[in-house]
Tab-separated table of C-alpha atoms in Angstrom:
chain	number	residue	atom	x	y	z
N	161	MET	CA	-33.831	2.282	-45.375
N	162	PRO	CA	-36.819	1.954	-46.881
N	163	GLU	CA	-38.471	4.505	-48.795
N	164	HIS	CA	-41.858	4.200	-46.916
N	165	GLU	CA	-43.102	5.233	-43.518
N	166	SER	CA	-41.773	3.174	-40.715
N	167	PRO	CA	-44.740	1.307	-38.732
N	168	ILE	CA	-45.685	2.219	-35.274
N	169	VAL	CA	-44.702	-0.712	-32.892
N	170	THR	CA	-46.589	-1.282	-29.656
N	171	VAL	CA	-46.778	-4.605	-27.290
N	172	ASP	CA	-50.476	-5.362	-26.012
N	173	ILE	CA	-51.101	-7.730	-23.053
N	174	VAL	CA	-54.147	-9.930	-22.669
N	175	LEU	CA	-54.119	-10.661	-18.849
N	176	LEU	CA	-56.456	-13.253	-17.838
N	177	THR	CA	-57.734	-14.797	-14.614
N	178	LEU	CA	-60.539	-16.881	-12.918
N	179	GLU	CA	-63.291	-14.966	-10.900
N	180	ASP	CA	-66.762	-16.120	-10.029
N	181	GLU	CA	-66.016	-19.219	-12.255
N	182	GLN	CA	-65.929	-16.795	-15.187
N	183	LEU	CA	-62.265	-16.532	-17.452
N	184	LYS	CA	-62.112	-12.367	-17.087
N	185	VAL	CA	-59.508	-9.984	-18.870
N	186	THR	CA	-58.333	-6.931	-17.541
N	187	LEU	CA	-59.050	-3.760	-19.423
N	188	MET	CA	-58.213	-0.393	-18.796
N	189	GLU	CA	-60.064	2.961	-20.000
N	190	ARG	CA	-58.480	4.986	-22.657
N	191	THR	CA	-57.376	8.418	-21.548
N	192	LYS	CA	-56.012	9.667	-24.809
N	193	GLU	CA	-57.272	9.508	-28.475
N	194	PRO	CA	-57.776	7.592	-30.397
N	195	PHE	CA	-60.663	5.961	-28.645
N	196	ALA	CA	-60.266	8.070	-25.574
N	197	GLY	CA	-62.890	6.785	-23.038
N	198	ARG	CA	-62.891	3.205	-24.417
N	199	LEU	CA	-61.938	0.039	-22.445
N	200	ALA	CA	-58.780	-1.425	-23.865
N	201	LEU	CA	-56.071	-3.891	-23.032
N	202	PRO	CA	-53.008	-2.403	-21.270
N	203	GLY	CA	-50.334	-1.862	-23.760
N	204	GLY	CA	-47.642	0.632	-25.276
N	205	TYR	CA	-45.314	2.013	-27.931
N	206	VAL	CA	-42.206	-0.110	-27.443
N	207	HIS	CA	-39.897	2.543	-26.261
N	208	THR	CA	-36.536	1.938	-28.434
N	209	ASN	CA	-34.166	3.850	-26.052
N	210	THR	CA	-34.462	1.384	-22.940
N	211	ASP	CA	-36.708	-1.678	-23.899
N	212	GLN	CA	-34.257	-4.398	-24.758
N	213	ASN	CA	-36.784	-6.372	-26.873
N	214	GLY	CA	-40.597	-7.168	-26.720
N	215	ASP	CA	-40.640	-9.334	-23.774
N	216	ASP	CA	-38.926	-6.404	-21.889
N	217	ALA	CA	-41.506	-3.979	-22.752
N	218	ALA	CA	-44.176	-6.166	-22.098
N	219	ARG	CA	-42.696	-6.207	-18.229
N	220	ARG	CA	-42.230	-2.552	-18.452
N	221	ILE	CA	-45.589	-1.620	-19.536
N	222	MET	CA	-47.227	-4.286	-16.919
N	223	THR	CA	-45.262	-2.552	-14.199
N	224	THR	CA	-46.172	0.853	-15.158
N	225	LYS	CA	-49.952	0.346	-15.813
N	226	LEU	CA	-50.422	-2.271	-13.215
N	227	GLY	CA	-48.051	-2.353	-10.547
N	228	PHE	CA	-46.629	-5.812	-11.450
N	229	ALA	CA	-45.295	-7.814	-14.145
N	230	PRO	CA	-47.037	-11.523	-14.209
N	231	SER	CA	-44.278	-14.221	-13.650
N	232	HIS	CA	-45.475	-16.128	-16.885
N	233	MET	CA	-46.365	-14.434	-20.224
N	234	GLU	CA	-46.281	-15.713	-23.423
N	235	GLN	CA	-45.952	-14.306	-26.916
N	236	LEU	CA	-49.592	-14.802	-28.636
N	237	GLU	CA	-48.784	-13.524	-32.056
N	238	THR	CA	-47.993	-10.498	-34.090
N	239	ILE	CA	-50.788	-8.408	-35.478
N	240	SER	CA	-50.326	-5.761	-37.740
N	241	GLY	CA	-51.815	-3.867	-40.956
N	242	PRO	CA	-52.987	-0.352	-42.059
N	243	THR	CA	-56.385	0.008	-40.621
N	244	ARG	CA	-55.973	-1.188	-37.170
N	245	ASP	CA	-54.636	1.904	-35.469
N	246	PRO	CA	-55.904	5.472	-37.023
N	247	ARG	CA	-52.336	6.753	-36.490
N	248	GLY	CA	-50.697	4.407	-39.327
N	249	TRP	CA	-49.659	1.047	-39.973
N	250	SER	CA	-49.455	-0.518	-36.740
N	251	VAL	CA	-47.506	-3.601	-35.150
N	252	SER	CA	-48.723	-5.201	-32.052
N	253	ILE	CA	-46.755	-7.971	-30.355
N	254	VAL	CA	-49.033	-9.442	-28.134
N	255	TYR	CA	-48.692	-11.333	-25.207
N	256	VAL	CA	-51.018	-13.529	-23.048
N	257	ALA	CA	-50.057	-13.740	-19.416
N	258	LEU	CA	-52.106	-15.895	-17.154
N	259	ILE	CA	-52.736	-15.694	-13.200
N	260	SER	CA	-54.461	-16.884	-10.351
N	261	ARG	CA	-57.060	-14.398	-8.729
N	262	GLU	CA	-55.366	-14.806	-5.291
N	263	ALA	CA	-51.977	-13.798	-6.948
N	264	LEU	CA	-53.546	-10.821	-8.828
N	265	ALA	CA	-54.936	-9.382	-5.780
N	266	SER	CA	-51.671	-9.724	-3.756
N	267	HIS	CA	-49.532	-8.292	-6.619
N	268	SER	CA	-51.528	-5.541	-8.132
N	269	ALA	CA	-50.885	-2.118	-6.588
N	270	ILE	CA	-53.956	-0.405	-8.385
N	271	PRO	CA	-57.534	-1.612	-8.496
N	272	LEU	CA	-58.051	-3.807	-11.654
N	273	HIS	CA	-61.155	-3.993	-13.923
N	274	LEU	CA	-61.830	-7.322	-14.755
N	275	TYR	CA	-64.186	-8.184	-17.574
N	276	PRO	CA	-65.581	-11.777	-18.074
N	277	VAL	CA	-64.455	-12.562	-21.847
N	278	ALA	CA	-67.634	-13.920	-22.836
N	279	ALA	CA	-69.445	-10.561	-22.463
N	280	LEU	CA	-67.061	-7.874	-23.493
N	281	PRO	CA	-68.023	-4.377	-24.738
N	282	GLU	CA	-67.035	-2.699	-27.753
N	283	LEU	CA	-63.223	-2.353	-26.957
N	284	ALA	CA	-60.572	0.104	-28.742
N	285	PHE	CA	-58.563	-0.803	-31.711
N	286	ASP	CA	-58.775	-4.126	-32.647
N	287	HIS	CA	-58.676	-5.958	-29.296
N	288	ASN	CA	-61.958	-7.764	-28.891
N	289	LYS	CA	-60.485	-10.022	-31.759
N	290	ILE	CA	-57.102	-10.222	-29.925
N	291	VAL	CA	-58.877	-11.237	-26.484
N	292	ARG	CA	-60.819	-13.798	-28.565
N	293	ARG	CA	-57.756	-15.153	-30.516
N	294	ALA	CA	-56.031	-15.496	-26.577
N	295	VAL	CA	-59.037	-17.615	-25.319
N	296	GLU	CA	-58.951	-19.913	-28.731
N	297	ARG	CA	-55.195	-20.122	-28.007
N	298	LEU	CA	-55.979	-21.039	-24.276
N	299	ARG	CA	-58.579	-23.297	-25.487
N	300	SER	CA	-56.808	-25.355	-27.896
N	301	LYS	CA	-53.595	-25.647	-26.450
N	302	GLY	CA	-55.411	-26.401	-23.243
N	303	THR	CA	-56.298	-30.087	-23.311
N	304	TYR	CA	-52.408	-30.900	-23.975
N	305	SER	CA	-51.036	-28.069	-22.255
N	306	THR	CA	-50.115	-26.807	-18.986
N	307	LEU	CA	-51.286	-23.254	-19.913
N	308	PRO	CA	-54.434	-23.577	-17.587
N	309	CYS	CA	-52.432	-24.651	-14.448
N	310	HIS	CA	-51.465	-21.040	-14.222
N	311	LEU	CA	-55.299	-19.958	-13.537
N	312	LEU	CA	-54.672	-22.059	-10.159
N	313	PRO	CA	-53.497	-20.859	-6.505
N	314	ALA	CA	-50.169	-21.669	-5.897
N	315	ARG	CA	-51.627	-24.893	-4.044
N	316	PHE	CA	-54.438	-26.896	-5.258
N	317	SER	CA	-56.199	-30.279	-5.585
N	318	ILE	CA	-56.912	-32.388	-8.399
N	319	PRO	CA	-60.305	-31.849	-8.446
N	320	GLN	CA	-59.746	-28.014	-8.091
N	321	MET	CA	-57.615	-28.359	-11.342
N	322	HIS	CA	-60.224	-30.183	-12.965
N	323	HIS	CA	-62.689	-27.802	-12.400
N	324	VAL	CA	-60.261	-24.951	-13.954
N	325	PHE	CA	-59.678	-27.180	-16.853
N	326	GLU	CA	-63.614	-27.591	-17.418
N	327	LEU	CA	-63.924	-23.773	-17.284
N	328	VAL	CA	-61.468	-22.719	-19.329
N	329	LEU	CA	-62.522	-25.598	-22.101
N	330	GLY	CA	-65.950	-24.837	-21.438
N	331	VAL	CA	-66.836	-28.672	-21.608
N	332	PRO	CA	-66.895	-31.622	-18.964
N	333	LEU	CA	-63.722	-33.400	-18.844
N	334	ASN	CA	-64.112	-36.964	-17.568
N	335	ARG	CA	-62.348	-36.997	-13.932
N	336	THR	CA	-60.981	-40.172	-13.994
N	337	SER	CA	-59.272	-39.716	-17.676
N	338	PHE	CA	-58.381	-36.427	-16.581
N	339	THR	CA	-56.583	-37.654	-13.436
N	340	ARG	CA	-54.567	-40.378	-15.334
N	341	LYS	CA	-53.366	-37.663	-18.015
N	342	VAL	CA	-52.137	-35.209	-15.510
N	343	SER	CA	-50.312	-38.032	-13.871
N	344	GLU	CA	-49.021	-38.645	-17.120
N	345	MET	CA	-47.896	-35.730	-17.713
N	346	GLY	CA	-45.601	-35.105	-14.568
N	347	ILE	CA	-45.699	-31.641	-13.904
N	348	LEU	CA	-47.186	-31.617	-10.380
N	349	GLU	CA	-45.490	-32.060	-6.969
N	350	LEU	CA	-47.096	-33.164	-3.804
N	351	ALA	CA	-47.099	-29.820	-1.326
N	352	GLY	CA	-49.243	-31.254	1.360
N	353	LYS	CA	-52.307	-32.214	2.797
N	354	GLU	CA	-55.626	-30.017	4.107
N	355	PRO	CA	-58.152	-30.884	5.660
N	356	ALA	CA	-61.294	-31.963	3.402
N	357	ALA	CA	-65.039	-32.518	3.638
N	358	GLY	CA	-65.669	-35.441	6.142
N	359	ARG	CA	-64.321	-36.191	9.751
N	360	GLY	CA	-60.461	-36.826	9.448
N	361	ARG	CA	-60.224	-36.715	5.596
N	362	THR	CA	-57.683	-34.710	3.914
N	363	ALA	CA	-57.152	-33.875	0.262
N	364	ALA	CA	-53.459	-33.980	-1.285
N	365	GLN	CA	-52.667	-30.461	-2.186
N	366	TYR	CA	-50.262	-30.257	-5.544
N	367	ARG	CA	-48.155	-27.386	-6.867
N	368	LEU	CA	-46.603	-26.891	-10.467
N	369	LYS	CA	-43.070	-28.095	-10.911
N	370	GLU	CA	-40.754	-25.600	-10.621
N	371	GLU	CA	-39.726	-26.020	-14.291
N	372	VAL	CA	-43.338	-25.882	-15.554
N	373	SER	CA	-43.553	-22.509	-17.338
N	374	PHE	CA	-45.102	-21.832	-21.056
N	375	PHE	CA	-43.104	-18.655	-21.239
N	376	HIS	CA	-41.071	-18.654	-24.427
N	377	ARG	CA	-37.489	-18.649	-23.879
N	378	PRO	CA	-36.145	-15.787	-24.884
N	379	LEU	CA	-33.443	-15.812	-27.478
N	380	GLY	CA	-30.537	-14.979	-25.241
N	381	ASP	CA	-31.507	-17.715	-22.898
N	382	GLY	CA	-28.545	-20.120	-23.383
N	383	MET	CA	-28.984	-20.947	-27.144
U	206	MET	CA	-46.475	9.807	-31.153
U	207	PRO	CA	-43.597	8.414	-28.646
U	208	GLU	CA	-40.237	10.804	-28.307
U	209	HIS	CA	-38.238	7.735	-29.397
U	210	GLU	CA	-37.052	6.430	-33.062
U	211	SER	CA	-39.674	4.253	-34.158
U	212	PRO	CA	-38.157	0.527	-34.669
U	213	ILE	CA	-37.168	-0.889	-38.378
U	214	VAL	CA	-39.991	-3.987	-39.027
U	215	THR	CA	-39.059	-6.544	-40.760
U	216	VAL	CA	-40.485	-10.388	-41.806
U	217	ASP	CA	-38.104	-13.100	-42.190
U	218	ILE	CA	-39.076	-16.690	-43.265
U	219	VAL	CA	-37.619	-19.888	-42.299
U	220	LEU	CA	-38.105	-22.331	-45.526
U	221	LEU	CA	-37.975	-26.061	-44.336
U	222	THR	CA	-37.644	-29.359	-46.381
U	223	LEU	CA	-36.094	-32.507	-46.530
U	224	GLU	CA	-33.483	-33.446	-48.777
U	225	ASP	CA	-31.116	-36.562	-48.589
U	226	GLU	CA	-32.654	-37.499	-45.316
U	227	GLN	CA	-31.811	-34.079	-43.576
U	228	LEU	CA	-33.631	-31.024	-42.742
U	229	LYS	CA	-32.682	-27.945	-44.651
U	230	VAL	CA	-33.230	-24.276	-44.707
U	231	THR	CA	-33.213	-22.072	-47.745
U	232	LEU	CA	-30.775	-19.078	-47.366
U	233	MET	CA	-29.941	-16.323	-49.616
U	234	GLU	CA	-26.660	-14.534	-49.701
U	235	ARG	CA	-26.888	-10.975	-48.959
U	236	THR	CA	-25.724	-8.240	-51.703
U	237	LYS	CA	-26.038	-5.195	-49.655
U	238	GLU	CA	-24.667	-4.086	-45.946
U	239	PRO	CA	-25.194	-4.824	-43.351
U	240	PHE	CA	-23.797	-8.514	-43.318
U	241	ALA	CA	-23.322	-8.436	-47.098
U	242	GLY	CA	-21.863	-11.708	-48.573
U	243	ARG	CA	-23.311	-13.610	-45.681
U	244	LEU	CA	-25.966	-16.015	-45.854
U	245	ALA	CA	-29.421	-15.018	-44.606
U	246	LEU	CA	-32.981	-16.163	-44.100
U	247	PRO	CA	-35.067	-14.506	-46.842
U	248	GLY	CA	-36.525	-11.495	-45.568
U	249	GLY	CA	-37.248	-7.713	-45.839
U	250	TYR	CA	-38.936	-4.678	-44.485
U	251	VAL	CA	-42.582	-4.293	-44.122
U	252	HIS	CA	-43.678	-2.382	-47.151
U	253	THR	CA	-46.309	0.151	-45.179
U	254	ASN	CA	-47.410	1.716	-48.827
U	255	THR	CA	-48.573	-2.021	-49.696
U	256	ASP	CA	-48.478	-4.807	-47.492
U	257	GLN	CA	-51.965	-5.508	-45.970
U	258	ASN	CA	-50.289	-7.152	-42.939
U	259	GLY	CA	-47.210	-9.218	-41.679
U	260	ASP	CA	-48.773	-12.305	-43.540
U	261	ASP	CA	-49.084	-10.380	-46.610
U	262	ALA	CA	-45.484	-9.391	-46.256
U	263	ALA	CA	-44.028	-12.527	-45.666
U	264	ARG	CA	-45.924	-13.677	-49.125
U	265	ARG	CA	-44.496	-10.718	-51.174
U	266	ILE	CA	-41.307	-11.358	-49.776
U	267	MET	CA	-41.024	-14.903	-50.776
U	268	THR	CA	-42.925	-14.106	-54.127
U	269	THR	CA	-39.852	-11.645	-54.720
U	270	LYS	CA	-37.317	-13.445	-53.860
U	271	LEU	CA	-38.061	-16.765	-54.342
U	272	GLY	CA	-40.518	-16.821	-57.331
U	273	PHE	CA	-43.450	-18.512	-55.268
U	274	ALA	CA	-45.169	-18.219	-51.740
U	275	PRO	CA	-45.512	-21.498	-49.753
U	276	SER	CA	-49.336	-22.317	-49.083
U	277	HIS	CA	-48.630	-23.160	-45.421
U	278	MET	CA	-46.439	-20.643	-43.185
U	279	GLU	CA	-46.840	-19.918	-39.594
U	280	GLN	CA	-45.758	-16.877	-37.358
U	281	LEU	CA	-43.153	-18.736	-35.116
U	282	GLU	CA	-42.600	-15.579	-32.886
U	283	THR	CA	-41.176	-12.027	-33.099
U	284	ILE	CA	-37.655	-11.153	-32.339
U	285	SER	CA	-36.670	-7.892	-31.383
U	286	GLY	CA	-33.971	-5.690	-29.351
U	287	PRO	CA	-31.355	-2.720	-30.018
U	288	THR	CA	-28.427	-5.095	-31.056
U	289	ARG	CA	-29.859	-7.494	-33.612
U	290	ASP	CA	-29.560	-5.027	-36.371
U	291	PRO	CA	-26.728	-2.668	-36.675
U	292	ARG	CA	-29.487	-0.250	-38.667
U	293	GLY	CA	-31.069	0.007	-35.247
U	294	TRP	CA	-33.922	-1.186	-32.585
U	295	SER	CA	-35.352	-3.770	-34.868
U	296	VAL	CA	-38.311	-6.077	-34.912
U	297	SER	CA	-38.327	-9.393	-37.220
U	298	ILE	CA	-41.970	-11.178	-37.503
U	299	VAL	CA	-40.573	-14.830	-38.090
U	300	TYR	CA	-42.790	-16.925	-40.160
U	301	VAL	CA	-41.681	-20.621	-40.800
U	302	ALA	CA	-42.777	-22.417	-44.002
U	303	LEU	CA	-42.785	-26.173	-44.604
U	304	ILE	CA	-42.677	-27.606	-47.692
U	305	SER	CA	-41.740	-31.290	-49.521
U	306	ARG	CA	-38.598	-31.234	-51.670
U	307	GLU	CA	-40.856	-32.148	-54.452
U	308	ALA	CA	-43.085	-29.369	-54.232
U	309	LEU	CA	-40.196	-26.712	-53.783
U	310	ALA	CA	-38.756	-28.257	-57.101
U	311	SER	CA	-41.956	-27.131	-59.040
U	312	HIS	CA	-42.529	-23.997	-57.674
U	313	SER	CA	-39.608	-21.952	-57.349
U	314	ALA	CA	-38.955	-20.150	-60.337
U	315	ILE	CA	-34.959	-19.210	-59.336
U	316	PRO	CA	-32.328	-21.910	-58.017
U	317	LEU	CA	-32.508	-22.606	-54.483
U	318	HIS	CA	-29.641	-22.987	-52.068
U	319	LEU	CA	-30.697	-25.575	-49.163
U	320	TYR	CA	-28.235	-25.985	-45.938
U	321	PRO	CA	-28.305	-28.517	-43.606
U	322	VAL	CA	-29.911	-26.734	-40.418
U	323	ALA	CA	-27.483	-29.294	-38.425
U	324	ALA	CA	-24.240	-27.680	-39.820
U	325	LEU	CA	-25.152	-23.834	-40.646
U	326	PRO	CA	-22.465	-21.621	-41.103
U	327	GLU	CA	-22.535	-18.255	-39.456
U	328	LEU	CA	-25.623	-16.460	-40.916
U	329	ALA	CA	-26.113	-12.838	-41.036
U	330	PHE	CA	-27.839	-11.038	-38.067
U	331	ASP	CA	-29.050	-13.498	-35.291
U	332	HIS	CA	-30.434	-16.152	-37.968
U	333	ASN	CA	-28.599	-19.097	-36.469
U	334	LYS	CA	-30.910	-18.420	-33.580
U	335	ILE	CA	-33.923	-18.106	-35.514
U	336	VAL	CA	-33.158	-21.431	-37.401
U	337	ARG	CA	-32.516	-23.170	-34.354
U	338	ARG	CA	-36.035	-21.933	-32.824
U	339	ALA	CA	-37.696	-22.934	-35.771
U	340	VAL	CA	-36.241	-26.455	-35.618
U	341	GLU	CA	-37.129	-26.768	-31.837
U	342	ARG	CA	-40.635	-25.690	-32.618
U	343	LEU	CA	-40.991	-27.793	-35.299
U	344	ARG	CA	-39.783	-30.675	-32.841
U	345	SER	CA	-41.601	-30.143	-29.734
U	346	LYS	CA	-45.030	-29.680	-31.483
U	347	GLY	CA	-43.920	-32.801	-33.755
U	348	THR	CA	-44.968	-35.633	-31.510
U	349	TYR	CA	-48.521	-33.875	-31.082
U	350	SER	CA	-48.978	-32.054	-34.360
U	351	THR	CA	-49.364	-32.332	-38.018
U	352	LEU	CA	-46.503	-29.835	-38.675
U	353	PRO	CA	-43.861	-32.631	-40.257
U	354	CYS	CA	-46.662	-33.644	-42.611
U	355	HIS	CA	-45.995	-30.860	-44.671
U	356	LEU	CA	-42.668	-31.569	-45.536
U	357	LEU	CA	-44.193	-35.122	-47.302
U	358	PRO	CA	-45.199	-35.059	-50.537
U	359	ALA	CA	-48.673	-34.646	-51.756
U	360	ARG	CA	-49.511	-38.628	-51.643
U	361	PHE	CA	-47.387	-40.752	-49.259
U	362	SER	CA	-47.517	-43.968	-47.384
U	363	ILE	CA	-47.556	-44.624	-43.562
U	364	PRO	CA	-43.928	-45.870	-43.352
U	365	GLN	CA	-42.694	-42.642	-45.746
U	366	MET	CA	-44.681	-40.519	-42.860
U	367	HIS	CA	-43.138	-42.573	-40.122
U	368	HIS	CA	-39.788	-42.074	-41.391
U	369	VAL	CA	-40.183	-38.138	-41.975
U	370	PHE	CA	-40.999	-37.716	-38.216
U	371	GLU	CA	-38.284	-39.736	-37.227
U	372	LEU	CA	-36.167	-37.584	-39.281
U	373	VAL	CA	-37.731	-34.366	-37.865
U	374	LEU	CA	-37.858	-35.463	-34.307
U	375	GLY	CA	-34.191	-37.225	-34.714
U	376	VAL	CA	-35.674	-40.369	-32.358
U	377	PRO	CA	-36.596	-43.645	-33.343
U	378	LEU	CA	-40.481	-43.708	-33.361
U	379	ASN	CA	-42.265	-47.220	-32.407
U	380	ARG	CA	-44.088	-47.925	-35.667
U	381	THR	CA	-47.243	-49.637	-34.108
U	382	SER	CA	-47.806	-46.596	-31.792
U	383	PHE	CA	-46.824	-44.289	-34.377
U	384	THR	CA	-49.560	-45.701	-36.770
U	385	ARG	CA	-52.096	-45.697	-34.040
U	386	LYS	CA	-51.855	-42.204	-33.067
U	387	VAL	CA	-51.928	-41.057	-36.737
U	388	SER	CA	-54.952	-42.930	-37.089
U	389	GLU	CA	-56.598	-41.306	-33.706
U	390	MET	CA	-55.435	-38.096	-35.106
U	391	GLY	CA	-57.913	-38.471	-38.377
U	392	ILE	CA	-55.939	-36.167	-40.522
U	393	LEU	CA	-55.219	-38.505	-43.355
U	394	GLU	CA	-57.560	-39.681	-46.176
U	395	LEU	CA	-57.046	-42.631	-48.611
U	396	ALA	CA	-55.470	-41.441	-51.925
U	397	GLY	CA	-55.072	-44.633	-53.601
U	398	LYS	CA	-52.867	-47.454	-53.991
U	399	GLU	CA	-49.232	-47.820	-55.554
U	400	PRO	CA	-47.225	-50.966	-56.334
U	401	ALA	CA	-45.278	-51.850	-53.364
U	402	ALA	CA	-41.815	-54.244	-53.044
U	403	GLY	CA	-43.049	-57.852	-53.299
U	404	ARG	CA	-44.902	-59.376	-56.349
U	405	GLY	CA	-48.388	-57.851	-56.813
U	406	ARG	CA	-48.096	-56.496	-53.284
U	407	THR	CA	-49.722	-52.752	-53.173
U	408	ALA	CA	-49.183	-49.847	-50.422
U	409	ALA	CA	-51.953	-47.441	-49.494
U	410	GLN	CA	-51.364	-43.957	-50.157
U	411	TYR	CA	-52.436	-41.047	-48.330
U	412	ARG	CA	-53.102	-37.596	-48.182
U	413	LEU	CA	-53.603	-34.669	-45.546
U	414	LYS	CA	-57.302	-33.769	-45.523
U	415	GLU	CA	-58.220	-30.425	-47.019
U	416	GLU	CA	-58.908	-28.757	-43.344
U	417	VAL	CA	-55.282	-29.771	-42.060
U	418	SER	CA	-53.311	-26.773	-42.103
U	419	PHE	CA	-51.144	-25.155	-39.090
U	420	PHE	CA	-51.628	-21.685	-40.658
U	421	HIS	CA	-52.874	-19.055	-38.317
U	422	ARG	CA	-55.898	-17.992	-39.732
U	423	PRO	CA	-55.500	-13.902	-39.772
U	424	LEU	CA	-57.539	-11.779	-37.798
U	425	GLY	CA	-60.041	-10.849	-40.539
U	426	ASP	CA	-60.921	-14.632	-41.004
U	427	GLY	CA	-64.413	-14.599	-39.491
U	428	MET	CA	-63.761	-13.908	-36.130
């Protein structure tokens, strides 16, 4: 064993959703020191007596604190250092979860507090930075990835999908190129038709194919 | 503080290069238990008394064990669990570094042991899995990213670049589409011309633009 102190190891989760056309993050008020009374990301210590790995710790923490664990979580990165937590040299394995507002409402057993990522108060620890990093990742991956799809309801139209990508990326996207790109990606399947504006018109509804996930497969998963 | 044991926190580095047309990884023989005598990735404990963060620990470990720290390293992911290290519940913050064989030869102060990723012996801990994950990441990012560029020498021709991408991805890539894609990416600048096969012929040599890096910017970096 090393001659120096062992670091503190925690897991923090950036749970993002879209509400009122804004990207929002779930925050909880801290009840204990350090930073008692300050808003923070849901998170907690790794429990070495029960957790099987970081993913498992993230699921346990979400279930304990929010009443459910999102089906899609991705490791964002691991943040560490001597000054980010007053209790000591600390490591935070950071996860990002994306969920539609609809799914969030149906799953969560406790009232959630959602805050627009564009106007956050000062959070506990370095959580403002962590949220910025998560949003950066979502935006940088957005044009090529399926990440923002996870903010959509289970069934959606292409115009809805286009709108969500525009909101997430914060830029207008050409509708025609977007539709072509989505079709090339081959990630959607037809889920039915819904009545649309205009007499007798319908809009095609889609859903993500089963295998479309952004979750990092855990190491044990068939490797 | 939690009532359970603190995890062990280590950093491991997957240093990849191309040699003899093969993707190879740097391994070192372990001198101590556990797994004494077994090959392993260069790695070590985080030193909470001196390391400023995980990146810093990775650089210190590379400098100590290999005599230099690669300029490009990226966090791959953090692997954790109760059974991966016989010493206890352990966390490994895994980094990937890519370097040309030429740069590796010029930087490294000690003899390096390179092994083809396609034919590794049984390594210490879960290091076989970690190498597979790193290679998967390199391949999945490869077609859209600049990652494999870091395996090239400082100056290279488009045919050389095409060859390296084919080796990394393990599939033939259409030369014309590849050249167009690279041009669209806007990541190269002209570095000069070299004599080429054929009387009086020259081949354009390129280098990566200064700002092309795959290193995750540390949190302190202007956020």
